Coordinates of N, CA and C in Angstrom, one line a residue:
M23 N 0.8 -1.2 0.0 CA 0.0 0.0 0.0 C 0.9 1.3 0.0
S24 N 1.9 1.3 0.8 CA 2.8 2.5 0.8 C 3.6 2.6 -0.5
N25 N 3.9 1.4 -1.1 CA 4.5 1.4 -2.4 C 3.6 2.1 -3.4
L26 N 2.3 1.8 -3.4 CA 1.4 2.4 -4.3 C 1.2 3.9 -4.1
A27 N 1.2 4.4 -2.8 CA 1.2 5.8 -2.5 C 2.4 6.5 -3.0
A28 N 3.5 5.9 -2.9 CA 4.8 6.5 -3.3 C 4.8 6.6 -4.9
L29 N 4.3 5.6 -5.6 CA 4.3 5.7 -7.0 C 3.3 6.8 -7.5
V30 N 2.2 6.9 -6.8 CA 1.2 8.0 -7.1 C 1.9 9.4 -6.9
R31 N 2.5 9.6 -5.9 CA 3.2 10.8 -5.6 C 4.3 11.2 -6.5
A32 N 4.9 10.1 -7.2 CA 6.0 10.3 -8.1 C 5.5 10.7 -9.5
L33 N 4.2 10.7 -9.8 CA 3.7 11.1 -11.1 C 4.0 12.6 -11.4
P34 N 4.4 12.9 -12.5 CA 4.7 14.3 -12.8 C 3.4 15.1 -13.0
P35 N 3.5 16.4 -12.7 CA 2.4 17.3 -12.8 C 1.9 17.4 -14.3
T36 N 0.6 17.6 -14.5 CA 0.1 17.9 -15.8 C 0.5 19.2 -16.3
P37 N 1.1 19.3 -17.5 CA 1.6 20.6 -18.0 C 0.4 21.5 -18.3
F38 N -0.7 21.1 -18.6 CA -1.9 21.9 -19.0 C -2.6 22.6 -17.9
R39 N -2.2 22.2 -16.6 CA -2.8 22.9 -15.5 C -1.8 23.6 -14.7
A40 N -2.2 24.7 -14.1 CA -1.4 25.5 -13.3 C -1.0 24.8 -12.0
Q41 N 0.2 25.1 -11.5 CA 0.6 24.5 -10.2 C -0.4 24.9 -9.1
G42 N -0.7 24.0 -8.2 CA -1.6 24.3 -7.1 C -3.0 23.8 -7.4
T43 N -3.3 23.5 -8.7 CA -4.6 23.0 -9.1 C -4.6 21.5 -9.0
P44 N -5.8 20.9 -8.9 CA -5.9 19.5 -8.8 C -5.2 18.8 -10.0
Q45 N -4.4 17.7 -9.7 CA -3.7 17.0 -10.7 C -4.2 15.6 -10.6
L46 N -3.8 14.8 -11.6 CA -4.1 13.3 -11.7 C -3.6 12.6 -10.4
A47 N -2.3 13.0 -10.0 CA -1.7 12.4 -8.8 C -2.6 12.7 -7.6
D48 N -3.2 13.9 -7.4 CA -4.0 14.2 -6.3 C -5.2 13.3 -6.2
A49 N -5.8 13.1 -7.4 CA -7.0 12.3 -7.4 C -6.7 10.8 -7.1
L50 N -5.6 10.3 -7.7 CA -5.2 8.9 -7.4 C -4.8 8.8 -5.9
E51 N -4.2 9.7 -5.4 CA -3.8 9.6 -4.0 C -5.0 9.6 -3.0
A52 N -6.0 10.4 -3.4 CA -7.3 10.4 -2.6 C -8.0 9.1 -2.7
I53 N -7.9 8.5 -3.9 CA -8.6 7.1 -4.0 C -7.8 6.1 -3.2
V54 N -6.5 6.2 -3.2 CA -5.7 5.2 -2.4 C -5.9 5.4 -0.9
R55 N -6.0 6.7 -0.4 CA -6.3 6.9 1.0 C -7.7 6.4 1.4
R56 N -8.7 6.6 0.6 CA -10.1 6.3 1.0 C -10.3 4.7 0.9
S57 N -9.6 4.1 0.0 CA -9.9 2.6 -0.1 C -8.7 1.9 0.6
S58 N -9.0 0.6 0.8 CA -8.0 -0.2 1.4 C -7.9 -1.5 0.5
P59 N -7.3 -1.4 -0.7 CA -7.2 -2.5 -1.6 C -6.5 -3.7 -1.1
S60 N -6.9 -4.8 -1.6 CA -6.1 -6.0 -1.2 C -4.7 -6.0 -1.8
E61 N -3.9 -6.8 -1.4 CA -2.5 -6.9 -1.9 C -2.5 -7.1 -3.4
A62 N -3.4 -8.0 -3.9 CA -3.4 -8.2 -5.3 C -3.8 -7.0 -6.1
R63 N -4.9 -6.3 -5.6 CA -5.4 -5.1 -6.3 C -4.3 -4.0 -6.2
A64 N -3.7 -3.8 -5.1 CA -2.6 -2.8 -4.9 C -1.4 -3.1 -5.9
A65 N -1.1 -4.4 -6.0 CA -0.1 -4.7 -6.9 C -0.4 -4.4 -8.4
A66 N -1.7 -4.7 -8.7 CA -2.1 -4.4 -10.1 C -2.2 -2.9 -10.3
A67 N -2.7 -2.2 -9.4 CA -2.7 -0.7 -9.5 C -1.3 -0.1 -9.6
A68 N -0.3 -0.7 -8.9 CA 1.1 -0.2 -9.0 C 1.7 -0.5 -10.3
A69 N 1.3 -1.7 -10.8 CA 1.8 -2.1 -12.2 C 1.2 -1.1 -13.3
A70 N 0.0 -0.8 -13.1 CA -0.7 0.1 -14.0 C -0.1 1.6 -14.0
I71 N 0.3 2.0 -12.8 CA 0.9 3.3 -12.7 C 2.3 3.3 -13.3
E72 N 3.0 2.2 -13.1 CA 4.3 2.0 -13.7 C 4.3 2.0 -15.2
R73 N 3.2 1.4 -15.8 CA 3.0 1.4 -17.2 C 2.7 2.8 -17.7
L74 N 1.9 3.6 -16.9 CA 1.7 5.0 -17.3 C 3.0 5.8 -17.4
Q75 N 3.8 5.6 -16.3 CA 5.1 6.3 -16.2 C 6.0 5.9 -17.4
A76 N 6.0 4.7 -17.7 CA 7.0 4.2 -18.8 C 6.5 4.6 -20.2
G77 N 5.2 4.9 -20.3 CA 4.7 5.3 -21.6 C 4.5 4.1 -22.6
R78 N 4.3 2.9 -22.0 CA 4.1 1.7 -22.8 C 3.0 1.8 -23.8
A79 N 1.9 2.4 -23.4 CA 0.7 2.4 -24.4 C 1.1 3.2 -25.6
L80 N 1.9 4.3 -25.5 CA 2.3 5.0 -26.6 C 3.2 4.2 -27.5
A81 N 4.1 3.4 -26.9 CA 4.9 2.5 -27.7 C 4.1 1.4 -28.4
E82 N 3.1 0.9 -27.7 CA 2.3 -0.2 -28.2 C 1.3 0.2 -29.2
F83 N 0.8 1.4 -29.0 CA -0.2 2.0 -29.9 C 0.2 3.3 -30.4
P84 N 1.2 3.4 -31.3 CA 1.7 4.7 -31.7 C 0.6 5.5 -32.5
L85 N 0.7 6.8 -32.3 CA -0.3 7.7 -33.0 C 0.2 8.0 -34.4
S86 N -0.8 7.9 -35.3 CA -0.4 8.2 -36.7 C -0.2 9.6 -36.9
D87 N 0.4 10.0 -38.1 CA 0.6 11.4 -38.4 C -0.7 12.0 -38.7
R88 N -1.7 11.3 -39.1 CA -3.1 11.8 -39.4 C -3.7 12.2 -38.1
T89 N -3.4 11.5 -37.0 CA -4.0 11.9 -35.7 C -3.2 13.1 -35.1
L90 N -1.9 13.1 -35.3 CA -1.1 14.2 -34.8 C -1.2 15.5 -35.5
R91 N -1.6 15.4 -36.7 CA -1.8 16.6 -37.6 C -3.2 16.6 -38.3
P92 N -4.2 16.9 -37.6 CA -5.6 16.8 -38.2 C -5.7 17.7 -39.4
A93 N -6.4 17.2 -40.4 CA -6.5 17.8 -41.7 C -7.1 19.2 -41.5
H94 N -8.1 19.4 -40.6 CA -8.7 20.7 -40.5 C -7.8 21.8 -39.9
D95 N -6.8 21.4 -39.2 CA -5.8 22.4 -38.6 C -4.5 21.6 -38.3
V96 N -3.6 21.6 -39.3 CA -2.4 20.8 -39.1 C -1.4 21.3 -38.0
H97 N -1.6 22.5 -37.6 CA -0.7 23.0 -36.5 C -1.4 23.1 -35.1
L98 N -2.5 22.4 -35.0 CA -3.3 22.5 -33.8 C -2.5 22.2 -32.5
Y99 N -1.8 21.0 -32.5 CA -1.2 20.6 -31.4 C 0.2 21.3 -31.1
D100 N 0.8 21.8 -32.3 CA 2.0 22.6 -32.1 C 1.7 23.9 -31.4
R101 N 0.6 24.5 -31.8 CA 0.2 25.8 -31.2 C -0.2 25.6 -29.8
T102 N -0.9 24.5 -29.5 CA -1.3 24.2 -28.1 C -0.1 24.1 -27.2
R103 N 0.9 23.3 -27.7 CA 2.1 23.1 -26.9 C 2.8 24.5 -26.7
E104 N 3.0 25.2 -27.8 CA 3.6 26.6 -27.7 C 2.8 27.5 -26.7
G105 N 1.5 27.4 -26.8 CA 0.7 28.2 -25.9 C 0.9 27.9 -24.4
V106 N 1.0 26.6 -24.1 CA 1.3 26.1 -22.8 C 2.6 26.6 -22.3
H107 N 3.7 26.5 -23.2 CA 5.0 27.0 -22.7 C 5.0 28.5 -22.5
R108 N 4.3 29.2 -23.4 CA 4.3 30.7 -23.3 C 3.5 31.1 -22.0
S109 N 2.4 30.4 -21.8 CA 1.6 30.8 -20.6 C 2.4 30.5 -19.3
A110 N 3.2 29.4 -19.3 CA 4.0 29.1 -18.1 C 5.0 30.2 -17.9
K111 N 5.4 30.9 -18.9 CA 6.3 32.1 -18.8 C 5.6 33.3 -18.5
G112 N 4.3 33.3 -18.5 CA 3.5 34.5 -18.3 C 3.3 35.4 -19.6
I113 N 3.5 34.8 -20.7 CA 3.3 35.5 -22.0 C 2.0 35.1 -22.6
G114 N 1.1 36.1 -22.7 CA -0.3 35.8 -23.3 C -0.4 36.2 -24.7
R115 N -1.5 35.8 -25.3 CA -1.7 36.2 -26.7 C -2.2 37.7 -26.7
S116 N -1.9 38.4 -27.8 CA -2.4 39.8 -27.8 C -3.9 39.8 -28.0
W117 N -4.5 40.9 -27.6 CA -6.0 41.0 -27.6 C -6.5 40.9 -29.0
W118 N -5.8 41.4 -30.0 CA -6.4 41.3 -31.3 C -6.4 40.0 -31.9
K119 N -5.3 39.1 -31.5 CA -5.3 37.7 -32.0 C -6.5 37.0 -31.4
R120 N -6.8 37.3 -30.1 CA -7.9 36.6 -29.5 C -9.2 37.0 -30.1
F121 N -9.4 38.4 -30.3 CA -10.6 39.0 -30.8 C -10.9 38.5 -32.2
F122 N -9.9 38.5 -33.1 CA -10.1 38.1 -34.5 C -9.9 36.5 -34.7
Q123 N -9.6 35.8 -33.6 CA -9.3 34.4 -33.6 C -8.3 34.0 -34.7
V124 N -7.2 34.7 -34.6 CA -6.1 34.5 -35.6 C -5.3 33.3 -35.1
K125 N -5.1 32.3 -36.0 CA -4.4 31.1 -35.7 C -3.0 31.2 -36.0
G126 N -2.7 31.4 -37.3 CA -1.3 31.5 -37.8 C -0.4 30.3 -37.6
Q127 N 0.8 30.4 -38.0 CA 1.8 29.4 -37.9 C 2.3 29.3 -36.5
V128 N 3.0 28.3 -36.2 CA 3.6 28.2 -34.8 C 4.7 29.2 -34.7

């Protein structure tokens, strides 16, 4: 049980949410605290968290280029990633880009 709690606390924070806001690790930690899983269930949950950390699903089920670059907006995820990095630095979009909904290149 303590091994499971340690694994949950070791999960990295979600980059799309500000620090101090609820994270996936907070939710999982609350679930672990409230429940008292059997040893078998705790071991299975620990194995699932380790698989999440290792990124095995991404290796087993790779995303196609069609998924990563949707036809309607090929730079969607690039702009999202750049927006997250800029917002972490405190840099916002200018008012006219928000008002006119300018997308542009990355």
